[in-house]
Coordinates of N, CA, C and O in Angstrom, one line a residue:
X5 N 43.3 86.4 68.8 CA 44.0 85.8 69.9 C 43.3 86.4 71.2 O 42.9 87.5 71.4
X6 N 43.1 85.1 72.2 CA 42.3 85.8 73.3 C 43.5 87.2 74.4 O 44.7 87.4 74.3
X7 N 42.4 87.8 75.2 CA 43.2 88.7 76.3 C 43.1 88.1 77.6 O 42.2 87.4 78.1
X8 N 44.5 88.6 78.0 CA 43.9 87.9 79.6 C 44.1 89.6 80.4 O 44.7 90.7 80.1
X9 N 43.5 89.1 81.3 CA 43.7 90.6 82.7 C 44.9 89.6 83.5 O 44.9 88.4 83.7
X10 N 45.8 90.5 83.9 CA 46.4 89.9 85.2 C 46.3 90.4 86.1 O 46.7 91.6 85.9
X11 N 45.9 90.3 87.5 CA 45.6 91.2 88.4 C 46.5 90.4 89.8 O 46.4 89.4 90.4
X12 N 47.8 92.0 90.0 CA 48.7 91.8 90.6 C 47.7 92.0 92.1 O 46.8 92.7 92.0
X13 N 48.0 91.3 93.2 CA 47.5 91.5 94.5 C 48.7 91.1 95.6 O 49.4 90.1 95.7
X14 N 48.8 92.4 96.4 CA 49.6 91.7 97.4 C 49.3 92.3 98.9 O 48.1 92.7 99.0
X15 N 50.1 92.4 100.1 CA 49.5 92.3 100.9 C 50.2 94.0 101.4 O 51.4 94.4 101.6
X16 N 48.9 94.7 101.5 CA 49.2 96.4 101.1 C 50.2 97.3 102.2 O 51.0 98.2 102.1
X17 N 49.6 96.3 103.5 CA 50.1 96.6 105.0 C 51.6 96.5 105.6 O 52.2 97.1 106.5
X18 N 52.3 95.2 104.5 CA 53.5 95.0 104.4 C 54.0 94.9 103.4 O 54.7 93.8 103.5
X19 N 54.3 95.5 102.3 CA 55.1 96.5 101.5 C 56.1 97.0 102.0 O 56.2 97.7 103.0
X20 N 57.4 96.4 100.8 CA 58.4 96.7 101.1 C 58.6 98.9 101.2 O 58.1 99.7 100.4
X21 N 59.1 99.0 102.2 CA 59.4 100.6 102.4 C 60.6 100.9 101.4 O 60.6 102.1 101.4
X22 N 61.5 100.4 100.7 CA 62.8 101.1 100.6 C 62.6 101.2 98.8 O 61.4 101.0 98.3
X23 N 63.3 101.5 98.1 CA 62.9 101.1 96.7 C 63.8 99.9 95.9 O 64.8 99.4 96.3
X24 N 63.2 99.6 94.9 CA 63.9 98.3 94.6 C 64.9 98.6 94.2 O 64.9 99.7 93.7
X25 N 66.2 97.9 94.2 CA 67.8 97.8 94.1 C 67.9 98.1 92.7 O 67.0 97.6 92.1
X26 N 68.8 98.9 91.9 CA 69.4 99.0 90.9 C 69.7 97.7 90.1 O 69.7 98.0 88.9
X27 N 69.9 96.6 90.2 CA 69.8 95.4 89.9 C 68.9 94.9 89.5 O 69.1 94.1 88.5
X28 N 67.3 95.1 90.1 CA 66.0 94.8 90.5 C 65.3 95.2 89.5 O 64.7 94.6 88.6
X29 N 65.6 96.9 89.6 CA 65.1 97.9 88.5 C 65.4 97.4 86.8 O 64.6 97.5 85.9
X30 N 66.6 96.9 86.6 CA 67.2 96.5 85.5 C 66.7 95.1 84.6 O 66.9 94.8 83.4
X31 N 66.0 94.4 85.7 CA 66.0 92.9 85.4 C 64.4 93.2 85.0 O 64.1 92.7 84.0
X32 N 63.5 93.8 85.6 CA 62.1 94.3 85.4 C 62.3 95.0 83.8 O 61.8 94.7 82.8
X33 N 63.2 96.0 84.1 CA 63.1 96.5 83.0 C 63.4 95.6 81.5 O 63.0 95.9 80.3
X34 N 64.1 94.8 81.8 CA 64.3 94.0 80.6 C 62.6 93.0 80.1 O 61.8 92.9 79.1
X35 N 62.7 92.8 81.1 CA 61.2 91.7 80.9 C 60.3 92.7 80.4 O 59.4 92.7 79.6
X36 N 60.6 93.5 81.0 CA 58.8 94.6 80.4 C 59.2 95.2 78.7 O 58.4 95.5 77.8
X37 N 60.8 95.2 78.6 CA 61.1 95.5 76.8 C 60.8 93.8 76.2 O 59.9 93.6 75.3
X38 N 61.3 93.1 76.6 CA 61.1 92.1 76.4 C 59.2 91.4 75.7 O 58.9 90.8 74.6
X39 N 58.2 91.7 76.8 CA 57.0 91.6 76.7 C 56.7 92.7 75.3 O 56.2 92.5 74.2
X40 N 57.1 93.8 75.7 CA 56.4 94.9 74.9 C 56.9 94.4 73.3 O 56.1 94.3 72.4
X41 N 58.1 94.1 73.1 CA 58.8 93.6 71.9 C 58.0 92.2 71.4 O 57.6 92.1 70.2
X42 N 57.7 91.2 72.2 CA 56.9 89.6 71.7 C 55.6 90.8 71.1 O 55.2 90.3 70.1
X43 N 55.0 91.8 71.3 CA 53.4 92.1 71.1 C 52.7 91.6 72.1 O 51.6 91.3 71.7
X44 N 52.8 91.2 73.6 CA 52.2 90.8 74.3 C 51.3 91.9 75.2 O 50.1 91.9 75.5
X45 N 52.1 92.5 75.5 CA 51.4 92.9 76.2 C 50.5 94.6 75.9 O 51.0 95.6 75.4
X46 N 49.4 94.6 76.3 CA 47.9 96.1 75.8 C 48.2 97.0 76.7 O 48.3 98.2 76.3
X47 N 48.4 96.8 78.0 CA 48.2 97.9 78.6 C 48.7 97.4 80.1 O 48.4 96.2 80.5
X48 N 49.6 98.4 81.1 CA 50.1 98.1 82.2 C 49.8 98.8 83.4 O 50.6 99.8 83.4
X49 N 49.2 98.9 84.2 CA 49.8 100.1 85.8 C 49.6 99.4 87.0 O 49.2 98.3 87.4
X50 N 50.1 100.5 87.4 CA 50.6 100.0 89.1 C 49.6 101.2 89.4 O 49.5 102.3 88.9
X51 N 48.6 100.3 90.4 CA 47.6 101.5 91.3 C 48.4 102.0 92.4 O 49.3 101.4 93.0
X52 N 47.8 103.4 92.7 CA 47.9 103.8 94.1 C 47.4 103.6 95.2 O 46.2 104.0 95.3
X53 N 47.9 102.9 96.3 CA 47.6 103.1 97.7 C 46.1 103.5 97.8 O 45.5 104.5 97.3
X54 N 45.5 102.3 98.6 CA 44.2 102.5 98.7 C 44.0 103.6 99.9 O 42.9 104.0 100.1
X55 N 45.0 103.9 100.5 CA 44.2 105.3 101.4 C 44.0 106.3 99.8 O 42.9 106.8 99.7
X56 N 44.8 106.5 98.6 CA 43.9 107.4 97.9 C 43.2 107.1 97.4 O 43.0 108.0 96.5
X57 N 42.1 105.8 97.3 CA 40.8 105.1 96.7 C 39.6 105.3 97.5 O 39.7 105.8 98.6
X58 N 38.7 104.9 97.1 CA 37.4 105.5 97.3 C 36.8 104.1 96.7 O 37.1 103.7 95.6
X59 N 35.7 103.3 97.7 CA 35.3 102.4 97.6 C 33.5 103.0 97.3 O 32.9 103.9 98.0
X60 N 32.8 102.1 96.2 CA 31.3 102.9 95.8 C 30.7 101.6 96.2 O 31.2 100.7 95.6
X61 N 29.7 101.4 97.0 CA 28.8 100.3 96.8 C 27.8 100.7 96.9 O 27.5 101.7 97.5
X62 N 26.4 99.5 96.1 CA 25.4 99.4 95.9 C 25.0 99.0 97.2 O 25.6 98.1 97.7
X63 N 23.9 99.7 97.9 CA 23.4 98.8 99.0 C 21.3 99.3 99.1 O 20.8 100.5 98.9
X64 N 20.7 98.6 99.4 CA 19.6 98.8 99.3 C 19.3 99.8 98.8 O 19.0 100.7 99.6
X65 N 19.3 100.2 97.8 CA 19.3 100.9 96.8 C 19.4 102.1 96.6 O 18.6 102.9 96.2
X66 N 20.7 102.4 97.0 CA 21.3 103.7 97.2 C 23.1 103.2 97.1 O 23.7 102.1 97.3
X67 N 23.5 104.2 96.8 CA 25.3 104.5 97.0 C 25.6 104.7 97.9 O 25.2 105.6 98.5
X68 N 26.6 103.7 98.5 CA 27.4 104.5 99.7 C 29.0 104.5 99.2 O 29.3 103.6 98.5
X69 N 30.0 105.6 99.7 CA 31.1 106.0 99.3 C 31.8 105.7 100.7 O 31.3 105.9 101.8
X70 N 33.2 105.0 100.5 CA 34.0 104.8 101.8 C 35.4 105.0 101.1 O 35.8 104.4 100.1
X71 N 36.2 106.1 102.0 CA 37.5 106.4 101.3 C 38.2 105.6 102.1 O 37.8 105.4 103.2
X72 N 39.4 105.2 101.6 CA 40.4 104.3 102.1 C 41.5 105.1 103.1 O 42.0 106.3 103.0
X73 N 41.6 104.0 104.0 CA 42.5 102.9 103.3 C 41.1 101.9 103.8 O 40.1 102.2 104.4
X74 N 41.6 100.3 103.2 CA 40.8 99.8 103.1 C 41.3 98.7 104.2 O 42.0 97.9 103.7
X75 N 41.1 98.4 105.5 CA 42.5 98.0 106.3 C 41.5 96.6 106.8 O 42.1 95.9 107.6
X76 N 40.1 96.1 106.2 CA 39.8 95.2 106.2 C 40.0 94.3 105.3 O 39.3 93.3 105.4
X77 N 40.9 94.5 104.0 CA 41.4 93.8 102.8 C 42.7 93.3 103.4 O 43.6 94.1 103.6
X78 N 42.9 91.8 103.7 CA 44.4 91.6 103.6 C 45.2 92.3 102.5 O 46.1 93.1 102.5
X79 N 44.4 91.5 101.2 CA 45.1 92.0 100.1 C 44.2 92.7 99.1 O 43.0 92.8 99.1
X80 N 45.1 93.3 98.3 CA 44.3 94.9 97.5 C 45.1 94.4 95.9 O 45.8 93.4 95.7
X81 N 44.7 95.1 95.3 CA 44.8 95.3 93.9 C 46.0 96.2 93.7 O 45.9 97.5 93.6
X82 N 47.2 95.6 93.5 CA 48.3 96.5 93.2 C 48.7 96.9 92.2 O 49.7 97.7 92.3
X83 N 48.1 96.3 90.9 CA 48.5 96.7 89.7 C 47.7 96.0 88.5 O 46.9 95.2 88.9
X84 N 47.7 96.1 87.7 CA 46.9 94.9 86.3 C 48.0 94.7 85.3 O 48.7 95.7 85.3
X85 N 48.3 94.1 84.6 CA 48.3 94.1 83.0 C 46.9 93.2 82.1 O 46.1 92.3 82.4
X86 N 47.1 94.0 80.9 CA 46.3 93.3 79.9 C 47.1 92.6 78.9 O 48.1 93.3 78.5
X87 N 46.9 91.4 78.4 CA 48.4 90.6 77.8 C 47.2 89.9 76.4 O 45.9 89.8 76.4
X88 N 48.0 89.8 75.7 CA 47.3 89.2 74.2 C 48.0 87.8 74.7 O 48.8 87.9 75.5
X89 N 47.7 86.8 74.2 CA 48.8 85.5 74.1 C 47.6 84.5 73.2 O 46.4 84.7 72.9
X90 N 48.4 83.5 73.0 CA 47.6 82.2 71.9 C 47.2 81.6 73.0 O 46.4 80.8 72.7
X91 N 47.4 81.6 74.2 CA 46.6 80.9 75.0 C 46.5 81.3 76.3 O 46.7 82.5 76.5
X92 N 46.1 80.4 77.4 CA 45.9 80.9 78.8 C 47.4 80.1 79.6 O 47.8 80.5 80.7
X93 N 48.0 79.0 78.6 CA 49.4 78.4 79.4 C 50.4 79.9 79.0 O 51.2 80.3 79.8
X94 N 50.2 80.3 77.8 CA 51.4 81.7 77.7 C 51.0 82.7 78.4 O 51.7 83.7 78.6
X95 N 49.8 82.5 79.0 CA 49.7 84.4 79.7 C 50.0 83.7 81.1 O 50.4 84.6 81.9
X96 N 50.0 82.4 81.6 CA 50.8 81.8 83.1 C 51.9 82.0 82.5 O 52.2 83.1 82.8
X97 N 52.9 81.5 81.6 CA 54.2 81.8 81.4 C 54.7 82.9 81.5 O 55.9 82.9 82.1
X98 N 54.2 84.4 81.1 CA 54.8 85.7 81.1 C 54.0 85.9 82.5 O 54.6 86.6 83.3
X99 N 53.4 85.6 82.7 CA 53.1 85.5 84.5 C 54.1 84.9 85.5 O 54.6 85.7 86.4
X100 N 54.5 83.7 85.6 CA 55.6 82.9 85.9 C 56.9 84.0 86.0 O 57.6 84.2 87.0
X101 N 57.0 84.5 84.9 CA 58.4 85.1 84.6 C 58.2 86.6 85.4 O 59.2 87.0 86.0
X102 N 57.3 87.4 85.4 CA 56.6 88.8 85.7 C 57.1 88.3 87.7 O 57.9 89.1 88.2
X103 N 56.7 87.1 88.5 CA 57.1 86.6 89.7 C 58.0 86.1 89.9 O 58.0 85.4 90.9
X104 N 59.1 86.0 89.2 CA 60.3 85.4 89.3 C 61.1 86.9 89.5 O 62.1 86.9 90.2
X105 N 60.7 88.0 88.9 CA 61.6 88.8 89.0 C 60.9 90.0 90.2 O 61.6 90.9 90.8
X106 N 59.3 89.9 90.3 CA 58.9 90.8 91.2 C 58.8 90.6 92.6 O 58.8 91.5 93.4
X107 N 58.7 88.8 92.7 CA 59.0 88.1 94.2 C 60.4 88.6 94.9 O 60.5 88.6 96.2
X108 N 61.6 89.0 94.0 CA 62.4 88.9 94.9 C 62.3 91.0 95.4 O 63.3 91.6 95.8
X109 N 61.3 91.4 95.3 CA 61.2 93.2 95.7 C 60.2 92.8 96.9 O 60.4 92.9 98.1
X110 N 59.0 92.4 96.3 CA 57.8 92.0 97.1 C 57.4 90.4 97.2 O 56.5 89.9 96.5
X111 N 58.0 89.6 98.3 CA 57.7 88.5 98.2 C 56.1 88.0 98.4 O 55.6 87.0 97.8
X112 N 55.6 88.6 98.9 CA 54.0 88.5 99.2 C 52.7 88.7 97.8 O 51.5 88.5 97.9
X113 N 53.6 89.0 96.7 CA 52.6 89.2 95.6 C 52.3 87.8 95.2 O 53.0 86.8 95.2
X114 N 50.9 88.2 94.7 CA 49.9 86.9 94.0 C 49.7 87.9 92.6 O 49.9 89.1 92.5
X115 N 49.4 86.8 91.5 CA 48.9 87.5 90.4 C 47.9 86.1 90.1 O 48.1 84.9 90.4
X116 N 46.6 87.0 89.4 CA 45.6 86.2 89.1 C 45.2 86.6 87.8 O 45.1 87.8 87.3
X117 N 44.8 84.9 86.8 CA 44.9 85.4 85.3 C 43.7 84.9 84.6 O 43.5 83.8 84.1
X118 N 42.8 86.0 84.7 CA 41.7 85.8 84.0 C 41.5 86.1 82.5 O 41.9 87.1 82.0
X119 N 40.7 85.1 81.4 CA 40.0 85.8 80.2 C 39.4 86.7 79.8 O 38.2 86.5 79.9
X120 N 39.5 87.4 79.5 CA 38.9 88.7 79.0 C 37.9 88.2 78.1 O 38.3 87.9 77.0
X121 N 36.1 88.1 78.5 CA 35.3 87.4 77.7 C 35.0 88.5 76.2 O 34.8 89.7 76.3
X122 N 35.0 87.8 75.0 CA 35.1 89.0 73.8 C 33.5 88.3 73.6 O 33.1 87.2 73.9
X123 N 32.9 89.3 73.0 CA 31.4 89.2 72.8 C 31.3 89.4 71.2 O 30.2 89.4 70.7

């Protein structure tokens, strides 16, 4: 069965401040037993705040290092999952469902769902 990456992105600058509602908390938490119970999903996290990241690039042939924040990114990388599914319509479905319940904490999240190429 193929892997997909999902790669949560939202917009880092406006993030909600307060924490999500007891309600909020509960309904995530079901979907995430929920996924973990189908065998869907490999592996999950929520990154930290690009002021504690450290950006490495290649440039004429040398390294240069730039610590964040990164305040020229609208949007950043706020989290991944790795999801198993029989196809690329079930890993949008458990995607679909993942923004149904995380749009209403952070309305500004995008998730993007790529194949994991197997060699």
């Amino acid at each position: 069965m193929p892997r997909f990456l999902s790669i949560s992105r939202h917009d880092e600058q406006n993030r909600p401040t307060e924490a999500p509602s007891p309600e909020l908390q509960e309904r995530m938490a079901e979907l995430y037993e929920e996924i973990t119970k189908a065998g869907v999903v490999l592996d999950m996290a929520e990154l930290a705040p690009t002021s504690e990241g450290t950006r490495a690039t290649w440039s004429e042939g040398g390294i240069e290092y730039t610590d964040g924040p990164f305040t020229e990114s609208k949007e950043v990388v706020g989290g991944y999952t790795v999801i198993q599914a029989k196809d690329k319509a079930e890993a949008l479905e458990w995607t679909r469902r993942f923004l149904e319940v995380q749009g209403r904490y952070s309305p500004t999240t995008a998730v993007e769902v790529r194949e994991i190429v197997e060699d």
